[in-house]
PDB file of N, CA and C in Angstrom:
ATOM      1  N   UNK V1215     -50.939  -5.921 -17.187  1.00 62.00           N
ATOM      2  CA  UNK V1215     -50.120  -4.722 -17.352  1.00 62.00           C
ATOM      3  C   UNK V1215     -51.049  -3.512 -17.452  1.00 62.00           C
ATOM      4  N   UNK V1216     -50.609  -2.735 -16.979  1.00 74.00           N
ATOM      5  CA  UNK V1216     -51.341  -1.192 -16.765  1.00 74.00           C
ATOM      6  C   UNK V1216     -51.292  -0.592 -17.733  1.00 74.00           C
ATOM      7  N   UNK V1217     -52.038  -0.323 -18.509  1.00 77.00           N
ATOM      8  CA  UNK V1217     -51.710   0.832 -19.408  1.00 77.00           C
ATOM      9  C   UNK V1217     -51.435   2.041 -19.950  1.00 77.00           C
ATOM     10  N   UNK V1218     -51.829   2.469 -18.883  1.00 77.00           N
ATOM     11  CA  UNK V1218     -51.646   4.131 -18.434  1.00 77.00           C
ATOM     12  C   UNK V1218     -50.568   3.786 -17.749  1.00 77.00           C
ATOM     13  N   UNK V1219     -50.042   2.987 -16.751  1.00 73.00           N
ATOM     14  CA  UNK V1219     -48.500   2.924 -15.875  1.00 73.00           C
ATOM     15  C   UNK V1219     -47.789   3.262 -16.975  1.00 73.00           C
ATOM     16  N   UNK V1220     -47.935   2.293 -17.949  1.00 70.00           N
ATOM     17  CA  UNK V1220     -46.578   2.256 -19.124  1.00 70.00           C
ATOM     18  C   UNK V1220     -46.406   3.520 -20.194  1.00 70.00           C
ATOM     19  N   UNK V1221     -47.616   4.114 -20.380  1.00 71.00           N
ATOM     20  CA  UNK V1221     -47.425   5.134 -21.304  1.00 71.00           C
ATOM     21  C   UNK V1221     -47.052   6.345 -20.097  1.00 71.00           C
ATOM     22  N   UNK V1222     -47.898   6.658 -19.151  1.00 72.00           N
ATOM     23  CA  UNK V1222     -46.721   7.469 -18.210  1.00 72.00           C
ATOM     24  C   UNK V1222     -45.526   7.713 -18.094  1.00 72.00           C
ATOM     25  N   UNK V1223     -44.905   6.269 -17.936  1.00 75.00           N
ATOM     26  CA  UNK V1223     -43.762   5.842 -18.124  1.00 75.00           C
ATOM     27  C   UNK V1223     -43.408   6.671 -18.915  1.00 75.00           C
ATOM     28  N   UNK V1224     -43.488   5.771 -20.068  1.00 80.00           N
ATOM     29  CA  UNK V1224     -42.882   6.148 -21.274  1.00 80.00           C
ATOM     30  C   UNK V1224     -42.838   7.732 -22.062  1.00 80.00           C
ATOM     31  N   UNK V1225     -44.229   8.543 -21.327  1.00 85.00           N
ATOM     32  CA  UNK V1225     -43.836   9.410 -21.687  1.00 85.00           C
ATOM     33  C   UNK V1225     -43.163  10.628 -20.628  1.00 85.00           C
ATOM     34  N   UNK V1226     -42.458   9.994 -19.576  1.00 89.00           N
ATOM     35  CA  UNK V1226     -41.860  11.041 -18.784  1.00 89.00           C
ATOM     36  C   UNK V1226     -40.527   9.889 -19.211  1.00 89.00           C
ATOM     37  N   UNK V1227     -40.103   9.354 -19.364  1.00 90.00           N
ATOM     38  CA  UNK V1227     -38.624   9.149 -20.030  1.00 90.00           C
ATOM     39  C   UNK V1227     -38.462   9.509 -21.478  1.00 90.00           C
ATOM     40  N   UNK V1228     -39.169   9.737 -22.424  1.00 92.00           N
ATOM     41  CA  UNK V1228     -39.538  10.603 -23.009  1.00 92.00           C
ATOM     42  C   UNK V1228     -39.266  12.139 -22.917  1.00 92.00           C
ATOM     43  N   UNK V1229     -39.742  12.240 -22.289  1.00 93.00           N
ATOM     44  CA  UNK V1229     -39.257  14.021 -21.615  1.00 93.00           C
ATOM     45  C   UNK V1229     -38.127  13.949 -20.757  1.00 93.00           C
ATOM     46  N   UNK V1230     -37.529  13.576 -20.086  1.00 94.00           N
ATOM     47  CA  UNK V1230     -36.728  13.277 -19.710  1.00 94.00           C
ATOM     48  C   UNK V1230     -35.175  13.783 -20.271  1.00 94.00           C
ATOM     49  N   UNK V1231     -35.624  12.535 -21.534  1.00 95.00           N
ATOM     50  CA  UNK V1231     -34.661  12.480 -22.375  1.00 95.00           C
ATOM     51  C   UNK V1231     -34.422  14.192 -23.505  1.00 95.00           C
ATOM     52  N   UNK V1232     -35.876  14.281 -23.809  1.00 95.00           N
ATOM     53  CA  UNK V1232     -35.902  15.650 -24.525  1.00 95.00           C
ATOM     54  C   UNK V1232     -35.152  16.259 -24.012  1.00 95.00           C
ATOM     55  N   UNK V1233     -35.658  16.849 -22.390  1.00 95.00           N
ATOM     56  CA  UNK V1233     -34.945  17.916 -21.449  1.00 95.00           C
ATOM     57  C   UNK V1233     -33.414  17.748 -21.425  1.00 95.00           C
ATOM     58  N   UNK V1234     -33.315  16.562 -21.280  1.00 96.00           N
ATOM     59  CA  UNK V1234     -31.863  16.375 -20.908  1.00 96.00           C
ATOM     60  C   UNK V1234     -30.675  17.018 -22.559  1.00 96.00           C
ATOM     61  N   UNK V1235     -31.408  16.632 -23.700  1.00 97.00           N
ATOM     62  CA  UNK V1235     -31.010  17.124 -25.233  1.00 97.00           C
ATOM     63  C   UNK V1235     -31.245  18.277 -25.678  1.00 97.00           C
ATOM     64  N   UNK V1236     -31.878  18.967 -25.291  1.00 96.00           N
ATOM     65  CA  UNK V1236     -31.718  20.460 -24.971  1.00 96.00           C
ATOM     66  C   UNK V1236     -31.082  21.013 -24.645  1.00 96.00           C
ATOM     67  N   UNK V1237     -30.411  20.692 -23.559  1.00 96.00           N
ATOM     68  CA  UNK V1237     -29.330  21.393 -23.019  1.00 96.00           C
ATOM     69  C   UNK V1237     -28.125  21.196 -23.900  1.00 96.00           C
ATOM     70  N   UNK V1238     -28.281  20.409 -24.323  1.00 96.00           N
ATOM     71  CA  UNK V1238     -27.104  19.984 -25.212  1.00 96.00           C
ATOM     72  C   UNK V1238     -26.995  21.094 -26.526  1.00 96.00           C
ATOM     73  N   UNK V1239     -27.955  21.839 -26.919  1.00 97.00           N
ATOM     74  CA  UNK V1239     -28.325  22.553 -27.590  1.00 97.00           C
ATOM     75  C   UNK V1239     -27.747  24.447 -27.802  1.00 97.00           C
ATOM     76  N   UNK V1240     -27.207  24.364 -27.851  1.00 97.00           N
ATOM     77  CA  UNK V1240     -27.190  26.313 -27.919  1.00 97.00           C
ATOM     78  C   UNK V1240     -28.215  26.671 -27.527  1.00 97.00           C
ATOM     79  N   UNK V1241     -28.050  28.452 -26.866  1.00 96.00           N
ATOM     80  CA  UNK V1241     -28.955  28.936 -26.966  1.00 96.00           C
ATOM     81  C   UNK V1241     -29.734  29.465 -27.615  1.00 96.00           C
ATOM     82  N   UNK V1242     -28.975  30.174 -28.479  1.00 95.00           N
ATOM     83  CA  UNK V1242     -29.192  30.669 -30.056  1.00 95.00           C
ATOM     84  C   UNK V1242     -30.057  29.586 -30.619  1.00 95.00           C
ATOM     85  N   UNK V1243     -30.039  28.598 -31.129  1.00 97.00           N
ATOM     86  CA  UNK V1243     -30.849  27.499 -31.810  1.00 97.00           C
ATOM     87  C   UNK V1243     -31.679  26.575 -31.006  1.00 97.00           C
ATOM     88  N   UNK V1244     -32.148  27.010 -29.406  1.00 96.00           N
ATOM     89  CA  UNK V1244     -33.226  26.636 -28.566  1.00 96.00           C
ATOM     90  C   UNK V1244     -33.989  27.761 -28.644  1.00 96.00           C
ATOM     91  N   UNK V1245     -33.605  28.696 -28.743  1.00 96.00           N
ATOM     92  CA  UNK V1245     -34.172  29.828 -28.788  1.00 96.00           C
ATOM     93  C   UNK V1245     -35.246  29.564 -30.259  1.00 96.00           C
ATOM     94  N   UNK V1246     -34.393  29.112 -31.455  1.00 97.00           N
ATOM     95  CA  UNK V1246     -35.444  28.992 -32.825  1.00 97.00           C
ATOM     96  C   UNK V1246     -36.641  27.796 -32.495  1.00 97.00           C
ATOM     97  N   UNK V1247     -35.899  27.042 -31.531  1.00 97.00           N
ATOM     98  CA  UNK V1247     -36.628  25.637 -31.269  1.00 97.00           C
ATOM     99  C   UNK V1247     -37.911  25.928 -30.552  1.00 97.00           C
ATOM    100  N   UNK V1248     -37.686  27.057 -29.702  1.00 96.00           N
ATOM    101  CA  UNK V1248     -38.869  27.252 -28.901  1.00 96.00           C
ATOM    102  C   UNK V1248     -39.952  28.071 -29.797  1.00 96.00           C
ATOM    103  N   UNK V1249     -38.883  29.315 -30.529  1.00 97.00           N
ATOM    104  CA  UNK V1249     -40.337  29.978 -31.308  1.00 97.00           C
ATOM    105  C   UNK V1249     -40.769  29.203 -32.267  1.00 97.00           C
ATOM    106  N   UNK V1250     -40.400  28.141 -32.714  1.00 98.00           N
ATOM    107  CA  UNK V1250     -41.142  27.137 -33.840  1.00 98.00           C
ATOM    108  C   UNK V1250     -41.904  26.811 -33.074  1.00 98.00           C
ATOM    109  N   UNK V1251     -41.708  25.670 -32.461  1.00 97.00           N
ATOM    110  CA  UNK V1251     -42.719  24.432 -31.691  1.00 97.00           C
ATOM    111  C   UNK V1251     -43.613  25.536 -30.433  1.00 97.00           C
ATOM    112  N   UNK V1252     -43.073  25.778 -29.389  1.00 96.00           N
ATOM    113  CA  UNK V1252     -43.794  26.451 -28.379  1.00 96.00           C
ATOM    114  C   UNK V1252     -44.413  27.754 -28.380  1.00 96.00           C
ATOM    115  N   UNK V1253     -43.874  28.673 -29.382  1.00 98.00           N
ATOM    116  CA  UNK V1253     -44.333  29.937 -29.438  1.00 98.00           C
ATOM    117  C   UNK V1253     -45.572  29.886 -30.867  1.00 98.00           C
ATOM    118  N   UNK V1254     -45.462  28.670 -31.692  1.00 98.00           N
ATOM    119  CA  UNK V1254     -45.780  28.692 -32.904  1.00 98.00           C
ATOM    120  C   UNK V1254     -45.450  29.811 -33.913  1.00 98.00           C
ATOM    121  N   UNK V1255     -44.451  30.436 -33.988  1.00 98.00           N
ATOM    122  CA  UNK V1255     -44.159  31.210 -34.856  1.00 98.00           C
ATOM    123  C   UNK V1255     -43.866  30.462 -36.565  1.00 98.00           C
ATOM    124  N   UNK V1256     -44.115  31.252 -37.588  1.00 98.00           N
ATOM    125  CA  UNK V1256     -43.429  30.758 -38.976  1.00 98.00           C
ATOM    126  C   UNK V1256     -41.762  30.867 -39.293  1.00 98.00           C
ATOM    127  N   UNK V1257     -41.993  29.972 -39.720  1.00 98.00           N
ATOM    128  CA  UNK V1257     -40.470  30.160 -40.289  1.00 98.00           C
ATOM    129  C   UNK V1257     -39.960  31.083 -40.799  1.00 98.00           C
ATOM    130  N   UNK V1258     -40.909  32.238 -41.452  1.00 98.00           N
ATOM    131  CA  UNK V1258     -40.539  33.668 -41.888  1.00 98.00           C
ATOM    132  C   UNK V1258     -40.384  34.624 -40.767  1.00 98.00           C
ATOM    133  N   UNK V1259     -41.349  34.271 -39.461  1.00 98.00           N
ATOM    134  CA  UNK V1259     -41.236  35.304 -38.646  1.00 98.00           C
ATOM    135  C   UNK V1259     -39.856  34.750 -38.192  1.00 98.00           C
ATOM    136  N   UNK V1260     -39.263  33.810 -37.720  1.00 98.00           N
ATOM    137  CA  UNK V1260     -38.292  33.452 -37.223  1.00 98.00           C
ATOM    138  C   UNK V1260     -36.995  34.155 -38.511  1.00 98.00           C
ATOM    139  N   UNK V1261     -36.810  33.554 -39.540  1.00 98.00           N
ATOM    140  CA  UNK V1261     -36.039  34.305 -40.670  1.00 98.00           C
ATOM    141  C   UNK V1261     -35.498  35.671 -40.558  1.00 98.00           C
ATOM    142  N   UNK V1262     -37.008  36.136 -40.414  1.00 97.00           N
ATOM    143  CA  UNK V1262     -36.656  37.817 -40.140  1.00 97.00           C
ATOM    144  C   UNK V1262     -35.725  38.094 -38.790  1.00 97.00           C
ATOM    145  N   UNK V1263     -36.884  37.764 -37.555  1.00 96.00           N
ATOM    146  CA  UNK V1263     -36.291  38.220 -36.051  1.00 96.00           C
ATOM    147  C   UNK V1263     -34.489  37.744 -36.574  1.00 96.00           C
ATOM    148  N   UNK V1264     -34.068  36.496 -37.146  1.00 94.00           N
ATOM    149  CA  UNK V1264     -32.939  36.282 -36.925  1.00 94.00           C
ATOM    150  C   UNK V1264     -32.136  37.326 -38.190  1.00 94.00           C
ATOM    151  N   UNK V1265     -32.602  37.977 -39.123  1.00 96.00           N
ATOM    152  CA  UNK V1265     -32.035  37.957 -40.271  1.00 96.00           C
ATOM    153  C   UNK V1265     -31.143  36.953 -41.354  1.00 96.00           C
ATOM    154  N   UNK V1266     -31.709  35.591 -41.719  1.00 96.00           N
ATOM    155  CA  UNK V1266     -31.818  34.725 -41.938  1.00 96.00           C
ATOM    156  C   UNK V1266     -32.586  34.643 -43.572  1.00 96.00           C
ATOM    157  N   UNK V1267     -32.126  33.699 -43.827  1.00 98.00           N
ATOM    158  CA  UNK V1267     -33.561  33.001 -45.052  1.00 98.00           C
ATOM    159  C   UNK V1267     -34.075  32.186 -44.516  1.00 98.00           C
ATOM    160  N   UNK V1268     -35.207  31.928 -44.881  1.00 98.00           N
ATOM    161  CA  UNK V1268     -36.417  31.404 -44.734  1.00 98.00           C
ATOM    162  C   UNK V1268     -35.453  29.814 -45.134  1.00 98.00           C
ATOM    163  N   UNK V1269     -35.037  29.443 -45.876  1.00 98.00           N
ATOM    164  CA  UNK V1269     -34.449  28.534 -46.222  1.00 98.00           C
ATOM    165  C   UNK V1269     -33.518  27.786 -44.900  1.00 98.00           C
ATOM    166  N   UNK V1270     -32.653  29.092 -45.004  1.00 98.00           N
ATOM    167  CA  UNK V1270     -31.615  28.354 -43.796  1.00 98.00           C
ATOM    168  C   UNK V1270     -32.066  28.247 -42.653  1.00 98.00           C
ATOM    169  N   UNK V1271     -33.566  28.903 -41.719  1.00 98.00           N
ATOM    170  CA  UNK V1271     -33.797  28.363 -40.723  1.00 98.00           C
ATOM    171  C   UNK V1271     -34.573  26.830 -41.245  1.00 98.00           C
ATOM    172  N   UNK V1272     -35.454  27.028 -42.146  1.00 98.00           N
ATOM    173  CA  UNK V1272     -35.621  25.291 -42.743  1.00 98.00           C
ATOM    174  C   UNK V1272     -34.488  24.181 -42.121  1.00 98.00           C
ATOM    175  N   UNK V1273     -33.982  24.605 -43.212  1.00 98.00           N
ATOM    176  CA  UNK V1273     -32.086  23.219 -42.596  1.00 98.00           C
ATOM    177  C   UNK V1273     -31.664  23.407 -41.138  1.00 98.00           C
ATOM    178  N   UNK V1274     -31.633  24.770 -40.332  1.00 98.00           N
ATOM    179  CA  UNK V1274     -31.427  24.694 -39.616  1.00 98.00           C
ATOM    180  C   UNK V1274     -32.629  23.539 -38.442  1.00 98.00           C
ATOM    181  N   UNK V1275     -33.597  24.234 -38.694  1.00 98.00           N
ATOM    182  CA  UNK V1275     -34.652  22.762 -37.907  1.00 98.00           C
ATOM    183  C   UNK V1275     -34.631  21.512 -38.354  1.00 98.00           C
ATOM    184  N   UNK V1276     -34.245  21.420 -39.180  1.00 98.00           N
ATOM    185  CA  UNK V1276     -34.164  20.024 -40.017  1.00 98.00           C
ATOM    186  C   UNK V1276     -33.168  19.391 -38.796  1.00 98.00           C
ATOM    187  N   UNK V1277     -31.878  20.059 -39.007  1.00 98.00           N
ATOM    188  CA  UNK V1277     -30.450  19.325 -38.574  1.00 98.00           C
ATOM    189  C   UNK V1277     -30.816  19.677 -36.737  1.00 98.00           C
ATOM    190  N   UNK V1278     -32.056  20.447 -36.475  1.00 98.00           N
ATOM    191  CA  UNK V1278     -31.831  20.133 -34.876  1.00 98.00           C
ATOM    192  C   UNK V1278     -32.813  18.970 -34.701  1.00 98.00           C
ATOM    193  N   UNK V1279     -33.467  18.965 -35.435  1.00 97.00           N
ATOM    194  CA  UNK V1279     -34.318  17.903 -35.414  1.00 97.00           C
ATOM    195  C   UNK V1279     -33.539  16.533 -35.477  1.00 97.00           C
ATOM    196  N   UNK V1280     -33.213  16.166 -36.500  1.00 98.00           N
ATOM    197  CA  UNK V1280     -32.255  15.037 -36.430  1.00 98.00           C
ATOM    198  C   UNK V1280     -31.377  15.005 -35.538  1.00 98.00           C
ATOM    199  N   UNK V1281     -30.738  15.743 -34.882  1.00 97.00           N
ATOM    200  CA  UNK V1281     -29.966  15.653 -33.564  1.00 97.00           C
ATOM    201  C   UNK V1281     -30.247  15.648 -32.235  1.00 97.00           C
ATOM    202  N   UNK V1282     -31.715  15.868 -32.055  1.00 97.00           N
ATOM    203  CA  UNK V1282     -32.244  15.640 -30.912  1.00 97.00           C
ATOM    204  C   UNK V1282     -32.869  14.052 -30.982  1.00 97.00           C
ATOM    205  N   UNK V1283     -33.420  13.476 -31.973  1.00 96.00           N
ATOM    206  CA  UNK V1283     -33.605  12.590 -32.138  1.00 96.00           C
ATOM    207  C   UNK V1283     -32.269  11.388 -32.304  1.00 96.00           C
ATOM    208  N   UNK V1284     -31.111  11.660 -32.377  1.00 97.00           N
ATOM    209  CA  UNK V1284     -30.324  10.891 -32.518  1.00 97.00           C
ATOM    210  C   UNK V1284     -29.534  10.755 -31.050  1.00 97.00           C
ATOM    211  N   UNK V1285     -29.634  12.030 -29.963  1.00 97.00           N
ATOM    212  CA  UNK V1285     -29.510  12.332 -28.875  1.00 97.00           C
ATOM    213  C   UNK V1285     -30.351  11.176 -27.500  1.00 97.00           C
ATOM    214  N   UNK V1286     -32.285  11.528 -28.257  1.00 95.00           N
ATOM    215  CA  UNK V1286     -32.816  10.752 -27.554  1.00 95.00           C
ATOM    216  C   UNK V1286     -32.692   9.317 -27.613  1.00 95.00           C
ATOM    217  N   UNK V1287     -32.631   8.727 -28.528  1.00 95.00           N
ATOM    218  CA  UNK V1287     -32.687   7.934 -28.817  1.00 95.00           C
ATOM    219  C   UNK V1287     -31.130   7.104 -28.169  1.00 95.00           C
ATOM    220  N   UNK V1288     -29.895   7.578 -27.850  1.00 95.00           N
ATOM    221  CA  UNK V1288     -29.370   7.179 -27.368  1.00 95.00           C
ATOM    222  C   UNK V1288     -28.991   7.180 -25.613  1.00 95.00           C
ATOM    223  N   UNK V1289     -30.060   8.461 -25.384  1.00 93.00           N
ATOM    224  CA  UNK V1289     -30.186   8.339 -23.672  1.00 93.00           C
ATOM    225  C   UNK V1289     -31.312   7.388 -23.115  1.00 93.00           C
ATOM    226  N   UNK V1290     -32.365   6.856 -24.229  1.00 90.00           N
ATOM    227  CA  UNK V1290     -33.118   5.895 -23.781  1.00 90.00           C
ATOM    228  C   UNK V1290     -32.220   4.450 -23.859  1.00 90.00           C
ATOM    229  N   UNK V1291     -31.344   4.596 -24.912  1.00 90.00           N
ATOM    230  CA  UNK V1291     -30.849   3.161 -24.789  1.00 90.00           C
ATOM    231  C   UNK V1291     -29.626   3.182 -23.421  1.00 90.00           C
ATOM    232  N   UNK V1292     -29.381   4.101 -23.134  1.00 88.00           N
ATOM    233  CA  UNK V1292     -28.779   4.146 -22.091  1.00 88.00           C
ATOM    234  C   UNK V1292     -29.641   3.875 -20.625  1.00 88.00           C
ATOM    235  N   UNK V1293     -30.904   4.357 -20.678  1.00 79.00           N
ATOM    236  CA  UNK V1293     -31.934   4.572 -19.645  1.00 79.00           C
ATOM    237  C   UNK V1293     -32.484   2.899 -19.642  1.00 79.00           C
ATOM    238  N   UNK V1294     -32.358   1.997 -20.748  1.00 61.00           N
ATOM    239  CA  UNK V1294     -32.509   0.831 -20.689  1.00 61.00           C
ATOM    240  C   UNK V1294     -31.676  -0.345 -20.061  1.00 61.00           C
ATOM    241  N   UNK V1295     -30.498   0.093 -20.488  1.00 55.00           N
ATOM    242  CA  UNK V1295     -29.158  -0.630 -20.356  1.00 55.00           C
ATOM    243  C   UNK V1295     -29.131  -0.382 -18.886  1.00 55.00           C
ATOM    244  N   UNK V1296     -29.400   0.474 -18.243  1.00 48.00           N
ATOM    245  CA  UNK V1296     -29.279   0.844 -16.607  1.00 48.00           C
ATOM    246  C   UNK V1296     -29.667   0.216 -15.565  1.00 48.00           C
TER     247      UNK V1296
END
């Protein structure tokens, strides 16, 4: 078995799956998703731009977090089952 075949694999169904759970997403709260993770912004700069607490974008990443993960996790078992 290849090992690089399989993690390839695995990590473009992987992305795949991300991309595809995103969309599933608002824009409004892809928008926080991107300045967290991709833009690296803080959670305060984000707070502010939104007028927000610092708190509620917290929960708010929390609960997209858990929903993208509960998302992927069921388009891979789908991507298996196929």
């Amino acid at each position: 078995v290849d090992n690089a075949a399989v993690v390839a694999r695995t990590s473009s169904t992987l992305k795949a799956a991300l991309e595809f759970c995103l969309q599933k997403v608002s824009r409004k709260n892809r928008d926080v998703l991107t300045a967290f993770y991709a833009e690296g912004r803080s959670v305060r700069e984000i707070a502010e731009a939104a007028g927000r607490g610092q708190s509620a974008v917290k929960m708010l990443l929390m609960r997209l977090r858990k929903r993208l993960e509960k998302c992927i996790e069921i388009q891979l078992v789908k991507g298996n089952s196929a």
